[in-house]
Coordinates of C-alpha atoms and ligand atoms in Angstrom, one line a residue:
M1 CA 13.6 -24.9 -11.9
T2 CA 10.0 -25.3 -12.8
L3 CA 8.0 -22.2 -14.6
I4 CA 5.1 -21.0 -12.8
D5 CA 2.1 -19.7 -14.7
G6 CA 1.7 -16.4 -14.2
I7 CA -1.5 -16.0 -16.1
F8 CA -5.0 -16.9 -15.4
I9 CA -7.9 -16.0 -17.3
D10 CA -11.3 -16.9 -17.8
G11 CA -10.7 -19.8 -14.9
R12 CA -7.4 -21.1 -16.5
W13 CA -3.6 -20.9 -15.7
Q14 CA -1.7 -20.5 -18.4
A15 CA 2.1 -19.6 -19.3
G16 CA 2.6 -16.5 -21.0
N17 CA 4.4 -15.3 -24.0
G18 CA 6.3 -12.0 -22.1
A19 CA 9.5 -11.8 -20.2
T20 CA 9.7 -14.2 -17.7
L21 CA 9.6 -13.0 -14.0
E22 CA 12.8 -14.0 -11.9
V23 CA 11.6 -14.3 -7.8
V24 CA 14.6 -13.5 -5.7
D25 CA 14.6 -13.9 -1.9
P26 CA 16.0 -10.5 -0.5
A27 CA 17.6 -12.0 2.4
T28 CA 20.0 -14.5 0.4
G29 CA 19.9 -13.1 -3.0
R30 CA 19.1 -16.6 -4.4
V31 CA 16.3 -16.8 -7.1
I32 CA 13.4 -18.9 -5.4
A33 CA 10.8 -18.9 -8.5
Q34 CA 10.7 -18.3 -12.3
V35 CA 7.0 -17.2 -13.3
S36 CA 6.0 -17.0 -16.7
G37 CA 4.6 -13.2 -17.7
G38 CA 2.6 -12.0 -20.0
D39 CA 2.5 -9.3 -22.8
A40 CA -0.1 -6.8 -24.3
A41 CA -2.1 -9.6 -26.0
A42 CA -2.5 -11.7 -22.6
I43 CA -3.8 -8.0 -21.1
D44 CA -6.7 -8.1 -24.3
T45 CA -7.4 -11.5 -23.8
A46 CA -7.6 -10.6 -19.5
A47 CA -9.8 -7.9 -20.1
R48 CA -12.0 -9.1 -22.7
A49 CA -12.8 -12.2 -20.1
A50 CA -12.9 -9.4 -17.6
K51 CA -15.6 -7.9 -19.7
R52 CA -17.5 -10.7 -20.5
A53 CA -17.9 -11.9 -17.1
F54 CA -18.9 -8.6 -15.8
P55 CA -22.9 -8.4 -16.5
A56 CA -23.9 -12.0 -14.7
W57 CA -21.4 -10.7 -11.6
K58 CA -22.7 -7.3 -11.6
R59 CA -26.2 -8.7 -11.4
T60 CA -25.1 -11.5 -8.8
P61 CA -27.1 -10.4 -5.7
A62 CA -24.5 -9.0 -3.3
R63 CA -25.4 -11.4 -0.4
Q64 CA -23.8 -13.9 -2.7
R65 CA -20.8 -12.0 -3.6
G66 CA -20.4 -11.5 0.2
E67 CA -20.1 -15.2 0.8
L68 CA -17.4 -15.5 -1.5
L69 CA -15.6 -12.7 -0.1
R70 CA -16.2 -14.4 3.3
A71 CA -15.0 -18.0 1.9
I72 CA -11.5 -16.4 0.4
A73 CA -11.0 -14.7 4.0
R74 CA -11.9 -18.2 5.7
A75 CA -9.2 -19.9 2.9
V76 CA -6.4 -17.1 3.8
E77 CA -6.9 -17.8 7.2
A78 CA -6.5 -21.5 6.9
E79 CA -3.6 -21.3 4.7
R80 CA -1.8 -18.5 7.0
E81 CA 1.1 -20.1 7.8
R82 CA 1.9 -21.1 4.8
L83 CA 1.2 -17.5 3.3
V84 CA 3.5 -15.8 6.4
A85 CA 6.3 -18.3 5.1
L86 CA 5.6 -17.3 1.4
Q87 CA 5.6 -13.5 2.2
M88 CA 9.0 -13.9 4.5
Q89 CA 10.9 -15.6 1.6
C90 CA 9.3 -13.5 -1.2
N91 CA 10.1 -9.9 1.0
G92 CA 12.6 -10.8 3.4
K93 CA 10.0 -9.4 6.0
P94 CA 10.5 -10.5 10.1
R95 CA 7.6 -13.0 10.9
F96 CA 6.2 -10.8 13.1
E97 CA 5.7 -8.3 9.9
A98 CA 4.5 -11.0 8.0
E99 CA 2.0 -12.1 10.1
L100 CA 0.6 -8.4 10.5
D101 CA 0.1 -8.8 6.8
V102 CA -1.7 -11.9 6.3
G103 CA -4.0 -10.8 9.5
D104 CA -4.8 -7.8 7.5
V105 CA -5.6 -9.7 4.0
V106 CA -8.2 -11.8 6.5
A107 CA -9.8 -8.6 8.1
T108 CA -10.1 -6.8 4.6
F109 CA -12.1 -9.6 3.1
D110 CA -14.1 -10.0 6.2
Y111 CA -14.7 -6.1 6.4
Y112 CA -16.4 -6.5 2.8
A113 CA -17.7 -9.5 3.4
D114 CA -20.2 -7.6 6.2
C115 CA -20.6 -4.6 3.6
C116 CA -22.5 -7.0 1.4
A117 CA -24.2 -9.3 4.1
A118 CA -25.7 -5.9 5.2
G119 CA -25.9 -4.3 1.9
T120 CA -23.9 -1.3 3.3
G121 CA -22.8 1.1 0.6
L122 CA -24.6 -1.6 -2.0
S123 CA -28.0 -1.0 -1.7
G124 CA -30.1 1.9 -2.9
N125 CA -31.4 4.4 -0.9
P126 CA -34.6 7.0 -1.6
V127 CA -33.7 10.6 -1.7
T128 CA -36.1 13.2 -0.3
L129 CA -36.6 16.1 -2.9
P130 CA -38.3 19.6 -1.5
D131 CA -40.7 18.9 -4.5
A132 CA -44.0 16.3 -3.7
A133 CA -44.6 15.8 -7.1
F134 CA -41.4 13.7 -8.0
A135 CA -39.4 10.9 -5.8
A136 CA -36.1 10.0 -6.3
S137 CA -33.5 7.4 -5.2
V138 CA -29.7 6.7 -5.7
R139 CA -28.4 3.6 -7.2
F140 CA -24.6 2.3 -5.9
E141 CA -23.7 1.0 -9.7
P142 CA -20.3 -1.1 -10.3
V143 CA -18.1 1.0 -12.3
G144 CA -16.6 -1.9 -15.0
P145 CA -14.4 -4.5 -15.4
V146 CA -11.2 -2.9 -13.3
G147 CA -7.0 -2.7 -13.5
L148 CA -5.7 -3.6 -10.1
I149 CA -1.8 -2.3 -10.4
V150 CA 0.1 -3.3 -6.9
P151 CA 3.8 -3.2 -6.0
W152 CA 6.0 -4.9 -4.2
N153 CA 6.6 -3.9 -0.9
F154 CA 3.1 -5.2 1.0
P155 CA 2.0 -7.3 -2.3
M156 CA -1.0 -9.2 -1.1
V157 CA -2.6 -6.5 1.4
T158 CA -2.3 -4.0 -1.4
S159 CA -4.2 -6.0 -3.5
A160 CA -6.5 -7.6 -0.9
W161 CA -7.5 -3.7 -0.4
K162 CA -8.4 -3.2 -4.0
L163 CA -9.4 -6.9 -4.5
A164 CA -11.9 -7.4 -1.9
P165 CA -14.0 -4.0 -2.0
A166 CA -13.9 -4.2 -6.4
L167 CA -15.6 -7.8 -5.6
A168 CA -17.8 -6.6 -3.7
A169 CA -19.1 -3.4 -5.5
G170 CA -19.9 -5.9 -8.9
C171 CA -16.6 -4.9 -10.5
T172 CA -14.5 -7.6 -12.4
V173 CA -11.0 -7.7 -12.4
V174 CA -7.7 -8.2 -14.1
L175 CA -4.8 -7.6 -11.3
K176 CA -1.4 -6.9 -12.4
P177 CA 1.3 -7.8 -9.2
S178 CA 4.7 -6.3 -9.1
E179 CA 7.4 -8.4 -11.1
L180 CA 9.3 -8.7 -7.9
T181 CA 6.8 -10.1 -6.1
P182 CA 4.0 -12.2 -7.9
L183 CA 3.9 -15.6 -5.9
T184 CA 1.7 -14.3 -3.1
E185 CA -0.8 -13.0 -5.8
I186 CA -0.6 -15.9 -7.5
E187 CA -1.4 -17.7 -4.5
L188 CA -4.4 -15.2 -3.6
V189 CA -5.4 -16.0 -7.0
K190 CA -5.6 -19.5 -6.2
I191 CA -7.4 -19.0 -2.9
A192 CA -10.3 -17.2 -4.7
Q193 CA -10.7 -19.8 -7.7
Q194 CA -11.2 -22.3 -5.1
A195 CA -13.7 -20.3 -3.2
G196 CA -15.4 -20.3 -6.1
L197 CA -15.4 -17.2 -8.0
P198 CA -17.2 -17.8 -11.5
D199 CA -14.5 -17.7 -14.2
G200 CA -13.4 -14.4 -15.8
V201 CA -14.4 -12.5 -12.2
L202 CA -10.8 -12.6 -11.3
N203 CA -8.0 -12.3 -14.0
L204 CA -4.3 -12.4 -13.4
V205 CA -1.4 -11.1 -15.6
C206 CA 1.8 -11.0 -13.8
G207 CA 4.4 -9.5 -15.9
A208 CA 6.6 -6.4 -16.6
G209 CA 5.4 -3.3 -15.9
P210 CA 5.9 -0.9 -18.7
E211 CA 4.4 -3.6 -21.1
V212 CA 2.0 -5.3 -19.0
G213 CA 1.1 -2.2 -16.7
A214 CA 0.8 -0.3 -19.5
A215 CA -1.5 -2.2 -21.7
L216 CA -3.9 -2.8 -19.1
V217 CA -4.0 1.0 -18.8
A218 CA -5.0 1.9 -22.0
H219 CA -7.0 -1.2 -22.7
P220 CA -10.7 0.1 -23.8
A221 CA -12.2 -2.8 -22.2
I222 CA -11.0 -1.4 -18.7
A223 CA -13.5 1.2 -17.1
K224 CA -11.3 1.8 -14.2
L225 CA -7.7 1.6 -13.0
S226 CA -6.9 1.2 -9.1
F227 CA -3.1 1.9 -8.8
T228 CA -0.5 1.5 -6.2
G229 CA 3.2 2.3 -6.6
S230 CA 5.5 5.5 -7.6
N231 CA 4.3 9.1 -8.3
K232 CA 6.4 8.4 -11.9
V233 CA 4.4 5.7 -12.8
G234 CA 1.1 7.0 -10.8
Q235 CA 1.3 9.8 -13.2
A236 CA 2.2 8.3 -16.1
V237 CA -1.0 6.2 -15.6
M238 CA -3.0 9.0 -15.1
V239 CA -2.0 10.5 -18.7
S240 CA -2.9 7.3 -20.7
A241 CA -6.2 7.2 -18.5
A242 CA -6.9 10.3 -19.7
E243 CA -7.1 9.2 -23.3
R244 CA -10.0 7.9 -22.9
V245 CA -11.5 9.8 -19.5
A246 CA -11.0 6.1 -17.3
R247 CA -11.3 6.5 -13.8
V248 CA -8.2 6.3 -11.8
S249 CA -7.4 5.9 -8.0
L250 CA -4.0 6.5 -7.1
E251 CA -2.1 5.8 -3.9
L252 CA 1.6 7.0 -4.3
G253 CA 4.3 8.5 -2.5
G254 CA 4.9 9.8 0.9
K255 CA 7.4 11.8 3.2
S256 CA 5.5 11.6 6.5
A257 CA 6.3 13.5 9.6
L258 CA 6.3 12.1 13.3
I259 CA 5.8 14.8 15.3
V260 CA 7.1 14.5 19.4
L261 CA 5.6 17.5 21.2
D262 CA 7.6 18.3 24.2
D263 CA 5.0 17.0 26.7
A264 CA 5.3 13.2 24.9
D265 CA 6.6 10.6 26.8
L266 CA 10.3 9.5 25.8
D267 CA 10.3 5.9 25.5
Q268 CA 6.9 6.1 23.6
A269 CA 8.1 8.4 21.2
V270 CA 11.4 6.4 20.5
S271 CA 9.1 3.3 19.9
L272 CA 7.3 4.6 17.5
A273 CA 9.8 6.4 15.8
L274 CA 11.4 3.1 15.3
G275 CA 8.1 1.4 13.9
G276 CA 7.2 4.1 11.5
A277 CA 10.9 4.4 10.0
F278 CA 12.1 1.2 10.1
F279 CA 9.0 -1.4 9.8
N280 CA 9.2 -3.2 5.9
A281 CA 12.7 -1.9 6.4
G282 CA 11.6 1.7 5.6
Q283 CA 10.0 0.5 2.4
M284 CA 6.6 2.0 3.1
C285 CA 4.6 5.0 1.3
S286 CA 3.5 5.7 5.1
A287 CA 7.4 5.9 6.5
T288 CA 7.7 8.3 9.1
S289 CA 10.9 9.4 7.8
R290 CA 11.2 13.4 9.0
I291 CA 11.2 12.9 12.9
L292 CA 10.0 16.3 14.5
V293 CA 11.0 16.8 18.2
A294 CA 10.4 19.3 20.7
R295 CA 13.6 21.3 21.0
A296 CA 13.4 20.1 24.9
L297 CA 13.6 16.7 24.5
Y298 CA 15.4 16.8 21.1
P299 CA 19.3 15.8 23.1
D300 CA 17.6 13.0 24.8
F301 CA 15.7 12.1 22.1
I302 CA 18.4 11.3 19.4
E303 CA 20.8 9.8 21.9
R304 CA 18.0 7.2 22.8
F305 CA 17.0 7.0 18.9
R306 CA 20.1 6.1 17.5
A307 CA 21.0 3.5 20.5
A308 CA 17.7 2.0 19.8
A309 CA 18.0 2.1 15.7
E310 CA 21.6 0.3 16.2
A311 CA 20.2 -2.3 18.1
L312 CA 17.9 -3.3 15.5
K313 CA 18.7 -6.8 14.4
V314 CA 19.1 -6.7 11.0
A315 CA 19.2 -10.0 9.2
G316 CA 16.5 -12.1 7.3
P317 CA 13.9 -13.7 8.3
D318 CA 15.3 -17.4 9.8
A319 CA 17.5 -15.6 12.0
G320 CA 14.8 -13.9 14.1
A321 CA 15.0 -10.2 12.6
E322 CA 13.4 -7.4 13.9
M323 CA 14.3 -5.8 10.6
G324 CA 14.6 -7.0 7.1
P325 CA 16.6 -6.4 3.6
L326 CA 15.3 -4.3 1.2
I327 CA 13.4 -5.5 -1.7
S328 CA 16.5 -6.1 -4.5
R329 CA 20.2 -5.2 -5.2
A330 CA 18.5 -2.2 -7.5
Q331 CA 16.7 -0.7 -4.3
Q332 CA 19.6 -1.2 -1.7
Q333 CA 21.7 0.5 -4.3
R334 CA 19.5 3.3 -4.6
V335 CA 19.1 3.8 -1.1
L336 CA 22.9 3.8 -0.4
G337 CA 22.5 6.4 -3.1
F338 CA 20.4 8.9 -1.3
I339 CA 22.5 8.1 2.3
E340 CA 25.6 9.2 0.2
Q341 CA 23.6 12.6 -1.6
G342 CA 22.4 13.5 2.3
L343 CA 26.2 12.9 3.6
A344 CA 26.8 16.0 0.7
E345 CA 24.1 18.0 1.6
G346 CA 26.0 18.5 4.9
G347 CA 23.8 15.9 7.1
L348 CA 25.2 14.4 10.0
L349 CA 25.0 10.5 10.4
L350 CA 24.1 9.3 14.0
S351 CA 23.8 5.8 12.7
D352 CA 24.8 4.5 9.4
G353 CA 23.5 1.4 7.9
R354 CA 25.5 1.2 5.4
R355 CA 27.9 -1.2 7.1
H356 CA 25.1 -4.1 6.5
A357 CA 25.3 -3.5 2.6
Q358 CA 28.7 -4.9 3.0
R359 CA 27.2 -8.5 4.0
S360 CA 27.3 -11.3 1.2
D361 CA 23.7 -12.9 2.2
G362 CA 21.5 -10.3 1.0
Y363 CA 20.2 -6.7 0.0
F364 CA 20.8 -5.1 3.7
I365 CA 21.0 -1.9 4.7
G366 CA 20.9 -1.2 8.5
P367 CA 18.5 1.8 9.9
T368 CA 20.6 5.2 9.2
V369 CA 19.3 8.4 11.0
F370 CA 20.6 11.5 9.6
T371 CA 20.6 15.0 11.7
D372 CA 21.5 18.9 10.4
L373 CA 20.0 18.5 7.2
S374 CA 18.2 21.4 5.9
T375 CA 14.7 21.4 5.0
D376 CA 15.3 21.9 0.8
S377 CA 17.9 18.8 0.8
V378 CA 16.9 16.0 -0.7
L379 CA 16.5 14.0 1.8
W380 CA 14.3 15.5 3.6
R381 CA 12.4 16.4 0.7
E382 CA 12.0 13.0 -1.3
E383 CA 10.8 9.5 -0.4
I384 CA 13.4 7.2 0.2
F385 CA 11.7 4.4 0.4
G386 CA 14.6 2.5 2.5
P387 CA 15.6 2.7 6.2
V388 CA 16.7 6.2 6.6
A389 CA 15.0 8.6 9.0
C390 CA 15.9 12.3 9.5
V391 CA 15.6 13.8 12.6
R392 CA 15.0 17.8 13.2
S393 CA 13.9 19.7 16.2
F394 CA 11.3 22.6 16.2
S395 CA 10.7 25.6 18.7
D396 CA 7.0 25.5 19.1
D397 CA 3.3 23.5 17.8
A398 CA 3.0 25.9 15.0
E399 CA 6.5 25.2 13.5
A400 CA 5.7 21.6 14.1
I401 CA 2.8 22.2 12.0
A402 CA 4.4 24.1 9.3
L403 CA 7.4 21.8 8.8
A404 CA 5.1 18.7 8.7
N405 CA 3.1 20.6 5.9
D406 CA 5.9 21.8 3.7
S407 CA 6.4 18.8 1.7
D408 CA 4.9 18.0 -1.5
F409 CA 3.3 14.7 -0.3
G410 CA 0.4 14.3 2.3
L411 CA -0.3 10.5 3.2
V412 CA 0.3 10.2 6.8
A413 CA 1.4 11.8 10.3
T414 CA 2.2 10.5 13.9
I415 CA 1.6 12.7 16.5
V416 CA 3.0 11.6 20.0
G417 CA 2.2 14.3 22.9
G418 CA 0.3 13.6 26.3
D419 CA -2.4 16.4 26.2
V420 CA -5.3 14.9 24.3
G421 CA -7.0 18.8 23.4
R422 CA -3.2 19.6 21.9
T423 CA -2.6 16.9 19.7
E424 CA -6.2 17.1 18.4
Q425 CA -5.5 20.8 17.5
V426 CA -2.4 19.5 16.1
A427 CA -4.1 16.5 13.9
A428 CA -6.5 19.3 12.6
E429 CA -3.7 21.4 11.1
L430 CA -1.6 18.7 9.3
E431 CA -2.6 18.1 5.6
V432 CA -2.6 14.3 5.1
G433 CA -5.5 11.3 5.1
L434 CA -4.7 9.9 8.5
V435 CA -3.0 10.9 11.3
W436 CA -2.3 8.6 14.4
I437 CA -2.0 9.8 17.9
N438 CA 0.2 8.0 20.5
S439 CA -0.1 5.1 18.3
P440 CA 1.4 2.7 16.2
Q441 CA 0.9 2.4 12.2
V442 CA -2.7 0.3 13.2
I443 CA -4.5 -0.1 10.3
F444 CA -8.4 -1.0 10.1
P445 CA -10.4 -1.7 7.0
H446 CA -12.9 0.5 8.4
T447 CA -10.7 3.6 8.2
A448 CA -9.7 5.4 5.1
W449 CA -6.1 5.0 3.4
G450 CA -4.8 7.8 0.7
G451 CA -3.6 10.8 1.1
F452 CA -3.8 14.8 0.3
K453 CA -1.2 16.4 -2.1
Q454 CA 0.7 14.3 -4.2
S455 CA 0.0 11.1 -2.3
G456 CA -2.3 10.5 -4.4
I457 CA -5.9 10.6 -5.9
G458 CA -9.0 8.8 -3.9
R459 CA -9.3 6.4 -1.0
E460 CA -8.9 2.9 -0.2
L461 CA -10.9 0.9 3.1
G462 CA -14.1 1.7 4.4
P463 CA -16.8 2.7 2.6
W464 CA -14.5 4.7 0.4
G465 CA -12.8 2.0 -1.1
L466 CA -16.1 0.7 -2.0
R467 CA -17.7 4.0 -3.6
A468 CA -13.9 3.8 -5.5
F469 CA -15.6 0.9 -7.5
Q470 CA -18.7 2.3 -8.4
E471 CA -20.7 4.9 -10.3
I472 CA -23.2 6.9 -8.7
K473 CA -26.9 6.9 -10.5
H474 CA -30.3 8.8 -9.6
V475 CA -33.8 8.0 -10.4
V476 CA -35.9 10.6 -10.0
A477 CA -39.9 9.9 -11.1
S478 CA -42.6 12.1 -11.4
A479 CA -45.1 11.1 -8.7
A480 CA -47.9 12.4 -11.3
P481 CA -49.8 9.3 -13.0
Ligands
NAD1 P1 6.7 1.5 -9.3 O1 5.5 2.7 -9.6 O2 7.9 0.8 -10.3 O3 5.3 0.0 -9.6 C1 4.1 0.0 -9.1 C2 3.2 -1.2 -10.4 O4 3.5 -0.5 -11.3 C3 4.4 -2.1 -10.4 O5 3.3 -3.8 -10.7 C4 4.8 -2.2 -11.8 O6 4.9 -3.1 -12.5 C5 3.4 -1.4 -12.8 N1 3.7 -0.3 -13.7 C6 5.1 -0.1 -14.1 N2 5.5 0.6 -15.1 C7 4.3 1.1 -15.2 C8 3.6 1.8 -16.5 N3 4.2 2.1 -17.4 N4 2.3 1.1 -16.5 C9 1.0 0.8 -15.6 N5 2.0 -0.1 -14.7 C10 2.9 0.1 -14.5 O7 6.4 1.3 -8.0 P2 7.2 0.0 -6.6 O8 8.4 0.3 -6.7 O9 6.8 -1.7 -7.1 O10 6.6 0.3 -5.6 C11 7.2 1.7 -4.6 C12 6.5 2.6 -4.7 O11 4.7 2.4 -4.0 C13 6.9 3.7 -4.4 O12 6.8 5.4 -4.4 C14 5.6 3.9 -2.6 O13 5.7 5.1 -2.4 C15 4.4 3.4 -3.8 N6 3.4 2.8 -2.8 C16 2.0 3.5 -2.3 C17 1.6 3.3 -1.3 C18 0.3 4.1 -0.9 O14 -0.7 3.2 -0.6 N7 0.1 5.3 -0.9 C19 1.6 1.9 -0.5 C20 2.7 1.3 -1.5 C21 3.9 1.6 -2.2

């Protein structure tokens, strides 16, 4: 098996001296590629390259930066079929999920290309002052070279959400993919290279998180870290960045609620609950894995939800799957451990996905549905990052809101209900960054992504995603000669 170069610095692909990464197809358990990873020395070289490239990239007119982003969007689109196949192979995603991912990447690069073309959020503005003796303006300047650290669950999408606004803002980049899914980022960087990004503007170092990721966070040339991943690592990133007051944006975990009000359409509620809990095999920070159902609908809901969950076709992507495998053996074992814990905590298993874990072909667990768990239980409170949903009833809207907000996390929520005013009232009370009403988890680059509480700090996408890579500078001048 050929060793793929996992390092791209200053416009040149190279092998690294770090650990070799084995990329495994999670639907078969077979090694599909080996990637040569970097070490702290590679991070140092990459960070220096990003620092050297920064002044010229910062001064490149936004319109020109936007043309490069547009070229990347068109190239991703042109390569759509190959990239869909790669996402299916690296993550075991069903075809329709992989297609959504690639579409999302295109939309994100197009959105920030549009911002650059129009100067939205990039050009300075005059500021009106109460004293005519002074004139003021505000400028939005790139924060500097940035480190982007991403997880494995939506690898190319998460990278695009960081990369497109960082480049649009005028930042140069060192990108560090997950060690489990480096191939999609390698392809994205190749596309960006072919689109004509100047050398040093985008650098990539694949490698082990505790070594390569930590070195990136600690590097003095890196002005800002944008991190998506677990709370444990996110906290370590914040602590390390604090030592040199480096800026951080953190997109962390979630334990989100889906609320079914008593006037909801039951078919719609079941369909949205299925997508919210089992899309990407539940490996979503935005998984709505706490399902709250109005008491009047509860018996019907759990029966229909159980039947629909058990009917989902769990398989590898080539077998027409509706739900794929988990990313790795370790993740499968972790989720199985949670299921055991749920049983030990007195939960009632309505749908037992463990039967799929017996298969020899990949890292599967079927849709798993618990009821009767206490709100103190680990299963109710902790992010599982697998296809495990917990269902509970509530008596009125106030109780639903209280249950939904009773969490250390606050990423998203879904509300299903028939009365617009009522669903909007509930939405206003929820302590989360994004609420869907009677909608699947659609994400537009125009709307912000990020959470309240321990789900993170800052927002991605939209103008907020751009601001995350900018410093604000005011210029105040005396009007007197
Ligand atoms: P992880 O925290 O283990 O790893 C994330 C990234 O950090 C990887 O690239 C990893 O190599 C790197 N890393 C590991 N140790 C590091 C260190 N000491 N310093 C710097 N970088 C380090 O997370 P994961 O298992 O890859 O992904 C799953 C987690 O990501 C879940 O908790 C999920 O909620 C979270 N997530 C959040 C969002 C969001 O938008 N809020 C989106 C997707 C995933």
